[in-house]
mmCIF file of C-alpha atoms in Angstrom:
data_model
loop_
_atom_site.group_PDB
_atom_site.id
_atom_site.type_symbol
_atom_site.label_atom_id
_atom_site.label_comp_id
_atom_site.label_asym_id
_atom_site.label_seq_id
_atom_site.Cartn_x
_atom_site.Cartn_y
_atom_site.Cartn_z
ATOM 1 C CA UNK A 93 -9.897 6.087 99.721
ATOM 2 C CA UNK A 94 -6.331 5.009 100.492
ATOM 3 C CA UNK A 95 -4.164 6.280 103.329
ATOM 4 C CA UNK A 96 -1.505 8.791 102.360
ATOM 5 C CA UNK A 97 1.638 8.890 104.494
ATOM 6 C CA UNK A 98 3.833 11.964 104.871
ATOM 7 C CA UNK A 99 7.449 11.482 105.925
ATOM 8 C CA UNK A 100 8.950 14.764 107.145
ATOM 9 C CA UNK A 101 10.789 16.200 110.143
ATOM 10 C CA UNK A 102 11.319 19.343 112.195
ATOM 11 C CA UNK A 103 13.861 20.259 114.840
ATOM 12 C CA UNK A 104 16.087 23.107 116.009
ATOM 13 C CA UNK A 105 18.454 22.632 113.075
ATOM 14 C CA UNK A 106 16.059 22.303 110.132
ATOM 15 C CA UNK A 107 13.183 24.314 111.687
ATOM 16 C CA UNK A 108 9.510 23.832 110.721
ATOM 17 C CA UNK A 109 9.419 24.521 106.987
ATOM 18 C CA UNK A 110 9.142 20.894 105.851
ATOM 19 C CA UNK A 111 6.315 20.162 108.276
ATOM 20 C CA UNK A 112 4.375 23.331 107.520
ATOM 21 C CA UNK A 113 4.325 22.887 103.764
ATOM 22 C CA UNK A 114 3.438 19.204 104.118
ATOM 23 C CA UNK A 115 0.599 20.133 106.436
ATOM 24 C CA UNK A 116 -0.755 22.527 103.788
ATOM 25 C CA UNK A 117 -0.881 19.617 101.350
ATOM 26 C CA UNK A 118 -2.348 17.342 104.036
ATOM 27 C CA UNK A 119 -5.297 19.685 104.569
ATOM 28 C CA UNK A 120 -6.074 19.572 100.848
ATOM 29 C CA UNK A 121 -5.792 15.768 100.784
ATOM 30 C CA UNK A 122 -8.123 15.526 103.766
ATOM 31 C CA UNK A 123 -10.661 17.639 101.858
ATOM 32 C CA UNK A 124 -10.552 15.072 99.055
ATOM 33 C CA UNK A 125 -11.531 12.330 101.521
ATOM 34 C CA UNK A 126 -8.125 10.732 102.103
ATOM 35 C CA UNK A 127 -6.775 9.668 105.472
ATOM 36 C CA UNK A 128 -3.383 11.316 106.091
ATOM 37 C CA UNK A 129 -0.786 10.142 108.598
ATOM 38 C CA UNK A 130 2.521 11.844 109.401
ATOM 39 C CA UNK A 131 5.603 9.743 110.123
ATOM 40 C CA UNK A 132 8.427 11.491 112.013
ATOM 41 C CA UNK A 133 11.893 10.552 113.194
ATOM 42 C CA UNK A 134 11.692 12.815 116.258
ATOM 43 C CA UNK A 135 8.969 14.272 118.470
ATOM 44 C CA UNK A 136 9.509 18.001 117.806
ATOM 45 C CA UNK A 137 6.499 18.550 115.524
ATOM 46 C CA UNK A 138 4.213 15.854 116.927
ATOM 47 C CA UNK A 139 2.056 18.142 119.079
ATOM 48 C CA UNK A 140 1.463 20.604 116.239
ATOM 49 C CA UNK A 141 0.467 17.843 113.829
ATOM 50 C CA UNK A 142 -1.971 16.227 116.255
ATOM 51 C CA UNK A 143 -3.330 19.649 117.212
ATOM 52 C CA UNK A 144 -4.206 20.181 113.549
ATOM 53 C CA UNK A 145 -6.201 16.952 113.392
ATOM 54 C CA UNK A 146 -3.759 14.489 111.827
ATOM 55 C CA UNK A 147 -2.487 11.154 113.079
ATOM 56 C CA UNK A 148 1.226 10.910 113.780
ATOM 57 C CA UNK A 149 3.746 8.113 114.330
ATOM 58 C CA UNK A 150 7.189 8.892 115.751
ATOM 59 C CA UNK A 151 9.905 6.337 115.013
ATOM 60 C CA UNK A 152 12.270 7.859 117.634
ATOM 61 C CA UNK A 153 15.295 7.838 115.357
ATOM 62 C CA UNK A 154 17.965 10.268 114.159
ATOM 63 C CA UNK A 155 16.311 12.346 111.443
ATOM 64 C CA UNK A 156 19.354 12.545 109.134
ATOM 65 C CA UNK A 157 20.120 8.796 109.072
ATOM 66 C CA UNK A 158 17.252 7.848 106.839
ATOM 67 C CA UNK A 159 18.434 4.539 105.395
ATOM 68 C CA UNK A 160 18.617 3.173 108.948
ATOM 69 C CA UNK A 161 14.862 3.666 109.336
ATOM 70 C CA UNK A 162 13.887 1.869 106.133
ATOM 71 C CA UNK A 163 12.800 -1.426 107.648
ATOM 72 C CA UNK A 164 10.650 0.241 110.304
ATOM 73 C CA UNK A 165 9.182 2.746 107.869
ATOM 74 C CA UNK A 166 8.372 -0.015 105.401
ATOM 75 C CA UNK A 167 6.505 -1.909 108.133
ATOM 76 C CA UNK A 168 4.539 1.206 109.067
ATOM 77 C CA UNK A 169 3.561 1.865 105.452
ATOM 78 C CA UNK A 170 2.398 -1.737 105.079
ATOM 79 C CA UNK A 171 0.452 -1.648 108.358
ATOM 80 C CA UNK A 172 -1.257 1.599 107.348
ATOM 81 C CA UNK A 173 -2.076 0.232 103.873
ATOM 82 C CA UNK A 174 -0.486 3.356 102.437
ATOM 83 C CA UNK A 175 -1.418 4.035 98.829
ATOM 84 C CA UNK A 176 1.162 6.813 98.584
ATOM 85 C CA UNK A 177 3.971 8.381 100.613
ATOM 86 C CA UNK A 178 5.033 12.009 100.340
ATOM 87 C CA UNK A 179 8.671 12.517 101.377
ATOM 88 C CA UNK A 180 10.092 15.925 102.299
ATOM 89 C CA UNK A 181 13.722 15.717 103.412
ATOM 90 C CA UNK A 182 17.178 16.688 102.180
ATOM 91 C CA UNK A 183 18.673 13.494 103.633
ATOM 92 C CA UNK A 184 17.127 10.863 101.381
ATOM 93 C CA UNK A 185 19.209 8.597 99.149
ATOM 94 C CA UNK A 186 18.496 6.756 95.936
ATOM 95 C CA UNK A 187 18.290 3.482 97.873
ATOM 96 C CA UNK A 188 15.813 4.996 100.316
ATOM 97 C CA UNK A 189 13.453 6.214 97.610
ATOM 98 C CA UNK A 190 13.831 3.009 95.600
ATOM 99 C CA UNK A 191 12.685 0.856 98.535
ATOM 100 C CA UNK A 192 9.707 3.115 99.243
ATOM 101 C CA UNK A 193 8.810 3.060 95.557
ATOM 102 C CA UNK A 194 8.618 -0.733 95.725
ATOM 103 C CA UNK A 195 5.945 -0.470 98.448
ATOM 104 C CA UNK A 196 3.615 2.277 97.214
ATOM 105 C CA UNK A 197 3.385 5.371 95.055
ATOM 106 C CA UNK A 198 5.982 8.004 95.960
ATOM 107 C CA UNK A 199 6.035 11.793 95.801
ATOM 108 C CA UNK A 200 9.127 13.831 96.657
ATOM 109 C CA UNK A 201 9.447 17.556 97.413
ATOM 110 C CA UNK A 202 12.857 18.447 96.018
ATOM 111 C CA UNK A 203 14.381 21.866 96.713
ATOM 112 C CA UNK A 204 17.835 20.820 95.517
ATOM 113 C CA UNK A 205 17.072 19.719 91.928
ATOM 114 C CA UNK A 206 17.990 16.035 92.483
ATOM 115 C CA UNK A 207 15.622 14.820 89.797
ATOM 116 C CA UNK A 208 17.185 11.397 89.454
ATOM 117 C CA UNK A 209 15.328 9.898 92.420
ATOM 118 C CA UNK A 210 12.818 7.110 91.619
ATOM 119 C CA UNK A 211 9.623 8.952 92.522
ATOM 120 C CA UNK A 212 6.320 8.853 90.696
ATOM 121 C CA UNK A 213 6.038 12.608 91.169
ATOM 122 C CA UNK A 214 8.691 15.184 92.054
ATOM 123 C CA UNK A 215 7.679 18.656 93.221
ATOM 124 C CA UNK A 216 10.149 21.506 92.726
ATOM 125 C CA UNK A 217 8.426 24.834 93.205
ATOM 126 C CA UNK A 218 11.290 27.248 92.719
ATOM 127 C CA UNK A 219 10.307 30.274 90.661
ATOM 128 C CA UNK A 220 11.026 29.490 86.996
ATOM 129 C CA UNK A 221 11.681 25.793 87.622
ATOM 130 C CA UNK A 222 9.324 24.800 84.809
ATOM 131 C CA UNK A 223 12.041 25.921 82.377
ATOM 132 C CA UNK A 224 14.578 23.522 83.889
ATOM 133 C CA UNK A 225 13.232 20.214 82.603
ATOM 134 C CA UNK A 226 11.776 19.503 79.206
ATOM 135 C CA UNK A 227 11.488 15.717 79.062
ATOM 136 C CA UNK A 228 8.897 13.484 80.705
ATOM 137 C CA UNK A 229 7.253 16.450 82.397
ATOM 138 C CA UNK A 230 4.339 14.285 83.552
ATOM 139 C CA UNK A 231 6.523 13.087 86.435
ATOM 140 C CA UNK A 232 7.247 16.603 87.668
ATOM 141 C CA UNK A 233 5.304 19.458 89.246
ATOM 142 C CA UNK A 234 7.550 22.423 88.551
ATOM 143 C CA UNK A 235 7.373 26.127 89.238
ATOM 144 C CA UNK A 236 5.905 28.594 91.687
ATOM 145 C CA UNK A 237 2.311 27.587 90.898
ATOM 146 C CA UNK A 238 3.038 24.508 93.066
ATOM 147 C CA UNK A 239 4.253 26.423 96.128
ATOM 148 C CA UNK A 240 2.459 24.535 98.964
ATOM 149 C CA UNK A 241 1.051 27.386 101.015
ATOM 150 C CA UNK A 242 -1.756 27.390 103.567
ATOM 151 C CA UNK A 243 -5.228 28.060 102.233
ATOM 152 C CA UNK A 244 -5.233 31.553 103.771
ATOM 153 C CA UNK A 245 -2.711 32.635 101.167
ATOM 154 C CA UNK A 246 -5.117 31.900 98.307
ATOM 155 C CA UNK A 247 -7.380 34.704 99.496
ATOM 156 C CA UNK A 248 -7.331 38.239 98.116
ATOM 157 C CA UNK A 249 -4.406 40.393 99.230
ATOM 158 C CA UNK A 250 -4.825 44.045 100.227
ATOM 159 C CA UNK A 251 -3.509 46.602 97.712
ATOM 160 C CA UNK A 252 -0.128 48.175 98.389
ATOM 161 C CA UNK A 253 -0.815 51.183 100.615
ATOM 162 C CA UNK A 254 0.511 54.667 99.953
ATOM 163 C CA UNK A 255 1.887 55.066 103.464
ATOM 164 C CA UNK A 256 4.951 53.286 104.883
ATOM 165 C CA UNK A 257 3.927 52.737 108.494
ATOM 166 C CA UNK A 258 4.567 49.066 109.264
ATOM 167 C CA UNK A 259 7.417 46.704 108.457
ATOM 168 C CA UNK A 260 7.616 42.973 109.109
ATOM 169 C CA UNK A 261 10.938 41.322 110.016
ATOM 170 C CA UNK A 262 11.412 37.553 110.073
ATOM 171 C CA UNK A 263 14.088 34.902 109.540
ATOM 172 C CA UNK A 264 11.793 31.869 109.413
ATOM 173 C CA UNK A 265 12.067 29.077 111.952
ATOM 174 C CA UNK A 266 15.666 29.691 113.018
ATOM 175 C CA UNK A 267 18.174 32.544 113.125
ATOM 176 C CA UNK A 268 21.744 31.179 113.248
ATOM 177 C CA UNK A 269 23.338 34.558 112.381
ATOM 178 C CA UNK A 270 21.253 36.668 114.795
ATOM 179 C CA UNK A 271 19.751 38.653 111.942
ATOM 180 C CA UNK A 272 16.491 39.487 113.739
ATOM 181 C CA UNK A 273 18.120 41.739 116.320
ATOM 182 C CA UNK A 274 20.584 43.088 113.773
ATOM 183 C CA UNK A 275 17.837 44.161 111.365
ATOM 184 C CA UNK A 276 15.637 45.442 114.172
ATOM 185 C CA UNK A 277 18.393 47.634 115.599
ATOM 186 C CA UNK A 278 19.067 49.105 112.155
ATOM 187 C CA UNK A 279 15.392 49.826 111.566
ATOM 188 C CA UNK A 280 15.050 51.474 114.967
ATOM 189 C CA UNK A 281 17.791 53.913 114.029
ATOM 190 C CA UNK A 282 16.718 54.625 110.440
ATOM 191 C CA UNK A 283 12.922 54.375 110.763
ATOM 192 C CA UNK A 284 12.180 55.411 114.377
ATOM 193 C CA UNK A 285 8.465 56.071 113.762
ATOM 194 C CA UNK A 286 7.761 52.987 111.596
ATOM 195 C CA UNK A 287 6.198 50.013 113.408
ATOM 196 C CA UNK A 288 8.445 46.940 113.400
ATOM 197 C CA UNK A 289 6.538 43.653 113.517
ATOM 198 C CA UNK A 290 9.116 40.993 114.376
ATOM 199 C CA UNK A 291 8.106 37.367 113.818
ATOM 200 C CA UNK A 292 10.403 34.850 115.553
ATOM 201 C CA UNK A 293 10.183 31.190 114.587
ATOM 202 C CA UNK A 294 9.552 28.223 116.857
ATOM 203 C CA UNK A 295 13.246 27.546 117.386
ATOM 204 C CA UNK A 296 14.417 31.144 117.810
ATOM 205 C CA UNK A 297 16.868 31.222 120.703
ATOM 206 C CA UNK A 298 16.906 34.797 122.011
ATOM 207 C CA UNK A 299 13.318 35.805 122.774
ATOM 208 C CA UNK A 300 14.122 37.600 126.078
ATOM 209 C CA UNK A 301 16.344 40.055 124.191
ATOM 210 C CA UNK A 302 13.584 40.802 121.672
ATOM 211 C CA UNK A 303 11.059 41.373 124.455
ATOM 212 C CA UNK A 304 13.508 43.668 126.258
ATOM 213 C CA UNK A 305 13.863 45.742 123.096
ATOM 214 C CA UNK A 306 10.074 45.906 122.681
ATOM 215 C CA UNK A 307 9.624 46.970 126.310
ATOM 216 C CA UNK A 308 11.697 50.094 125.600
ATOM 217 C CA UNK A 309 10.276 50.894 122.152
ATOM 218 C CA UNK A 310 6.529 51.059 121.534
ATOM 219 C CA UNK A 311 7.044 50.745 117.756
ATOM 220 C CA UNK A 312 8.349 47.175 118.192
ATOM 221 C CA UNK A 313 5.877 44.262 118.269
ATOM 222 C CA UNK A 314 7.067 40.698 118.890
ATOM 223 C CA UNK A 315 5.356 37.507 117.679
ATOM 224 C CA UNK A 316 6.600 34.003 118.390
ATOM 225 C CA UNK A 317 5.691 30.891 116.401
ATOM 226 C CA UNK A 318 2.292 32.242 115.361
ATOM 227 C CA UNK A 319 -0.158 30.128 113.316
ATOM 228 C CA UNK A 320 -1.527 33.074 111.318
ATOM 229 C CA UNK A 321 1.537 34.812 109.952
ATOM 230 C CA UNK A 322 -0.550 35.911 106.963
ATOM 231 C CA UNK A 323 -2.368 38.332 109.280
ATOM 232 C CA UNK A 324 0.904 40.103 110.110
ATOM 233 C CA UNK A 325 2.019 40.085 106.482
ATOM 234 C CA UNK A 326 -1.183 41.726 105.277
ATOM 235 C CA UNK A 327 -0.900 44.319 108.032
ATOM 236 C CA UNK A 328 2.543 45.480 106.886
ATOM 237 C CA UNK A 329 3.634 47.796 104.078
ATOM 238 C CA UNK A 330 6.988 46.059 103.491
ATOM 239 C CA UNK A 331 8.915 43.086 104.819
ATOM 240 C CA UNK A 332 12.442 41.847 105.456
ATOM 241 C CA UNK A 333 12.712 38.076 105.335
ATOM 242 C CA UNK A 334 15.145 35.213 104.985
ATOM 243 C CA UNK A 335 14.763 33.082 101.884
ATOM 244 C CA UNK A 336 12.555 30.011 101.867
ATOM 245 C CA UNK A 337 8.831 29.366 101.826
ATOM 246 C CA UNK A 338 8.173 32.663 103.610
ATOM 247 C CA UNK A 339 9.031 34.478 100.368
ATOM 248 C CA UNK A 340 6.236 32.674 98.536
ATOM 249 C CA UNK A 341 3.858 33.611 101.358
ATOM 250 C CA UNK A 342 4.859 37.265 101.199
ATOM 251 C CA UNK A 343 4.432 37.269 97.427
ATOM 252 C CA UNK A 344 0.962 35.745 97.784
ATOM 253 C CA UNK A 345 0.109 38.601 100.168
ATOM 254 C CA UNK A 346 1.496 41.181 97.732
ATOM 255 C CA UNK A 347 4.004 42.569 100.248
ATOM 256 C CA UNK A 348 7.092 44.372 98.850
ATOM 257 C CA UNK A 349 9.946 42.361 100.317
ATOM 258 C CA UNK A 350 13.676 42.637 100.955
ATOM 259 C CA UNK A 351 15.275 39.240 101.433
ATOM 260 C CA UNK A 352 18.572 37.644 102.371
ATOM 261 C CA UNK A 353 19.947 34.123 102.678
ATOM 262 C CA UNK A 354 21.935 32.118 105.223
ATOM 263 C CA UNK A 355 21.693 28.531 103.882
ATOM 264 C CA UNK A 356 22.541 26.784 100.618
ATOM 265 C CA UNK A 357 18.992 25.569 100.031
ATOM 266 C CA UNK A 358 17.741 29.175 100.082
ATOM 267 C CA UNK A 359 20.091 30.528 97.414
ATOM 268 C CA UNK A 360 18.700 29.441 94.039
ATOM 269 C CA UNK A 361 15.079 30.156 94.855
ATOM 270 C CA UNK A 362 15.768 33.544 96.440
ATOM 271 C CA UNK A 363 17.920 34.708 93.537
ATOM 272 C CA UNK A 364 15.247 33.513 91.083
ATOM 273 C CA UNK A 365 12.631 35.647 92.880
ATOM 274 C CA UNK A 366 14.993 38.625 92.763
ATOM 275 C CA UNK A 367 15.873 38.141 89.082
ATOM 276 C CA UNK A 368 12.145 38.172 88.296
ATOM 277 C CA UNK A 369 11.698 41.466 90.153
ATOM 278 C CA UNK A 370 9.464 39.978 92.845
ATOM 279 C CA UNK A 371 11.804 40.778 95.766
ATOM 280 C CA UNK A 372 14.972 42.752 96.494
ATOM 281 C CA UNK A 373 17.977 40.577 97.423
ATOM 282 C CA UNK A 374 20.395 41.941 100.034
ATOM 283 C CA UNK A 375 22.929 39.093 99.970
ATOM 284 C CA UNK A 376 24.077 36.103 102.027
ATOM 285 C CA UNK A 377 24.579 36.669 105.758
ATOM 286 C CA UNK A 378 27.230 33.944 105.881
ATOM 287 C CA UNK A 379 29.549 35.943 103.662
ATOM 288 C CA UNK A 380 29.283 39.420 105.186
ATOM 289 C CA UNK A 381 26.582 40.002 107.788
ATOM 290 C CA UNK A 382 27.355 43.703 108.104
ATOM 291 C CA UNK A 383 27.147 44.306 104.347
ATOM 292 C CA UNK A 384 23.796 42.482 104.204
ATOM 293 C CA UNK A 385 22.407 44.660 107.002
ATOM 294 C CA UNK A 386 23.590 47.783 105.192
ATOM 295 C CA UNK A 387 21.953 46.659 101.956
ATOM 296 C CA UNK A 388 18.700 45.886 103.777
ATOM 297 C CA UNK A 389 18.626 49.436 105.122
ATOM 298 C CA UNK A 390 19.407 50.928 101.688
ATOM 299 C CA UNK A 391 16.645 48.873 100.062
ATOM 300 C CA UNK A 392 14.161 49.824 102.796
ATOM 301 C CA UNK A 393 14.921 53.517 102.245
ATOM 302 C CA UNK A 394 14.288 53.085 98.534
ATOM 303 C CA UNK A 395 10.969 51.299 99.122
ATOM 304 C CA UNK A 396 9.859 54.004 101.538
ATOM 305 C CA UNK A 397 10.521 56.760 99.001
ATOM 306 C CA UNK A 398 9.282 55.045 95.832
ATOM 307 C CA UNK A 399 5.555 54.288 96.083
ATOM 308 C CA UNK A 400 5.272 53.307 92.418
ATOM 309 C CA UNK A 401 8.042 50.755 92.784
ATOM 310 C CA UNK A 402 6.353 49.298 95.872
ATOM 311 C CA UNK A 403 3.088 49.016 93.966
ATOM 312 C CA UNK A 404 4.827 47.359 91.028
ATOM 313 C CA UNK A 405 6.571 44.820 93.276
ATOM 314 C CA UNK A 406 3.399 43.982 95.172
ATOM 315 C CA UNK A 407 1.308 43.568 92.033
ATOM 316 C CA UNK A 408 3.884 41.375 90.274
ATOM 317 C CA UNK A 409 4.446 39.245 93.367
ATOM 318 C CA UNK A 410 0.751 38.533 93.891
ATOM 319 C CA UNK A 411 0.292 37.743 90.189
ATOM 320 C CA UNK A 412 3.154 35.231 90.374
ATOM 321 C CA UNK A 413 1.977 33.386 93.506
ATOM 322 C CA UNK A 414 -1.762 32.704 93.732
ATOM 323 C CA UNK A 415 -1.538 30.559 96.887
ATOM 324 C CA UNK A 416 -3.170 27.472 95.339
ATOM 325 C CA UNK A 417 -0.081 25.273 95.056
ATOM 326 C CA UNK A 418 -1.018 22.871 97.868
ATOM 327 C CA UNK A 419 -4.359 22.223 96.174
ATOM 328 C CA UNK A 420 -2.610 21.485 92.860
ATOM 329 C CA UNK A 421 -0.168 19.063 94.503
ATOM 330 C CA UNK A 422 -2.988 17.265 96.324
ATOM 331 C CA UNK A 423 -4.936 16.943 93.077
ATOM 332 C CA UNK A 424 -1.909 15.439 91.351
ATOM 333 C CA UNK A 425 -1.414 12.958 94.208
ATOM 334 C CA UNK A 426 -5.051 11.886 94.140
ATOM 335 C CA UNK A 427 -4.824 11.355 90.396
ATOM 336 C CA UNK A 428 -1.635 9.343 90.899
ATOM 337 C CA UNK A 429 -3.374 7.035 93.390
ATOM 338 C CA UNK A 430 -6.290 6.515 91.064
ATOM 339 C CA UNK A 431 -3.895 5.263 88.393
ATOM 340 C CA UNK A 432 -2.974 2.289 90.593
#
């Protein structure tokens, strides 16, 4: 079995999404008997990766200047006898991928639809992405069935409950527009008796304020950088979330969800979910934060009142996302290596 390298990063700016989805794939590769090693530019995610049983090499470089690391990365891949490298970054270039492709098999997770890169496999798991490319589809893993979620999300989801007692609020790894406190304050006013389960990401910057709010309101529960977010999702009757991989997780758990965006890479995927009726989209916080908060409240009121709509959303969401995407990607990578 050949070594498979994963080149990804995490930090306060880009949060943990790249690392988390790569780790989901890594667990599936490990099950197939392959040795997996992570290669990072910076140390932010190193402890988490090692804690989960994977080897890790930190190049101690600037994460966004990827061509400058090429010589060192090439040496590492050669030293590790890498049969394949999985790359998950928005900062790659054609030259970068071309040089890696000359060393070993390459797989690229592409959220931005840059299909021209020289990779043996490109993964783009936006909802409906399989309709975007018709030619040479053997080189692409497209659509929501390839969403690389943790294995816990492949398990059965609870049915949508008739009551509306618990709501989850999250923005993912970061919160540059202070949406967590904004949403929480709105929900405290409009839904005083509903439990608010607030999940703050690893790089959230204002935890003391959240804990102060919770200390004065017994309906507020705060979680920070938890490893089992699926437990909170399955506990709740609805959710408010930023766009990104969290939406796929919520769909896999069958949770009726209101979502918003605050970054370009969230837009297409979030709108695709909304167009398919899997989530309710409240808008982009960068354009008008206040209007987004108002729309979130209006959507939450509608979900509270309309049980049948909640059931429809939850059922459709779970049917769309079965939680087995990481397994499918790992299978495709193993098959790719065997073709060598």
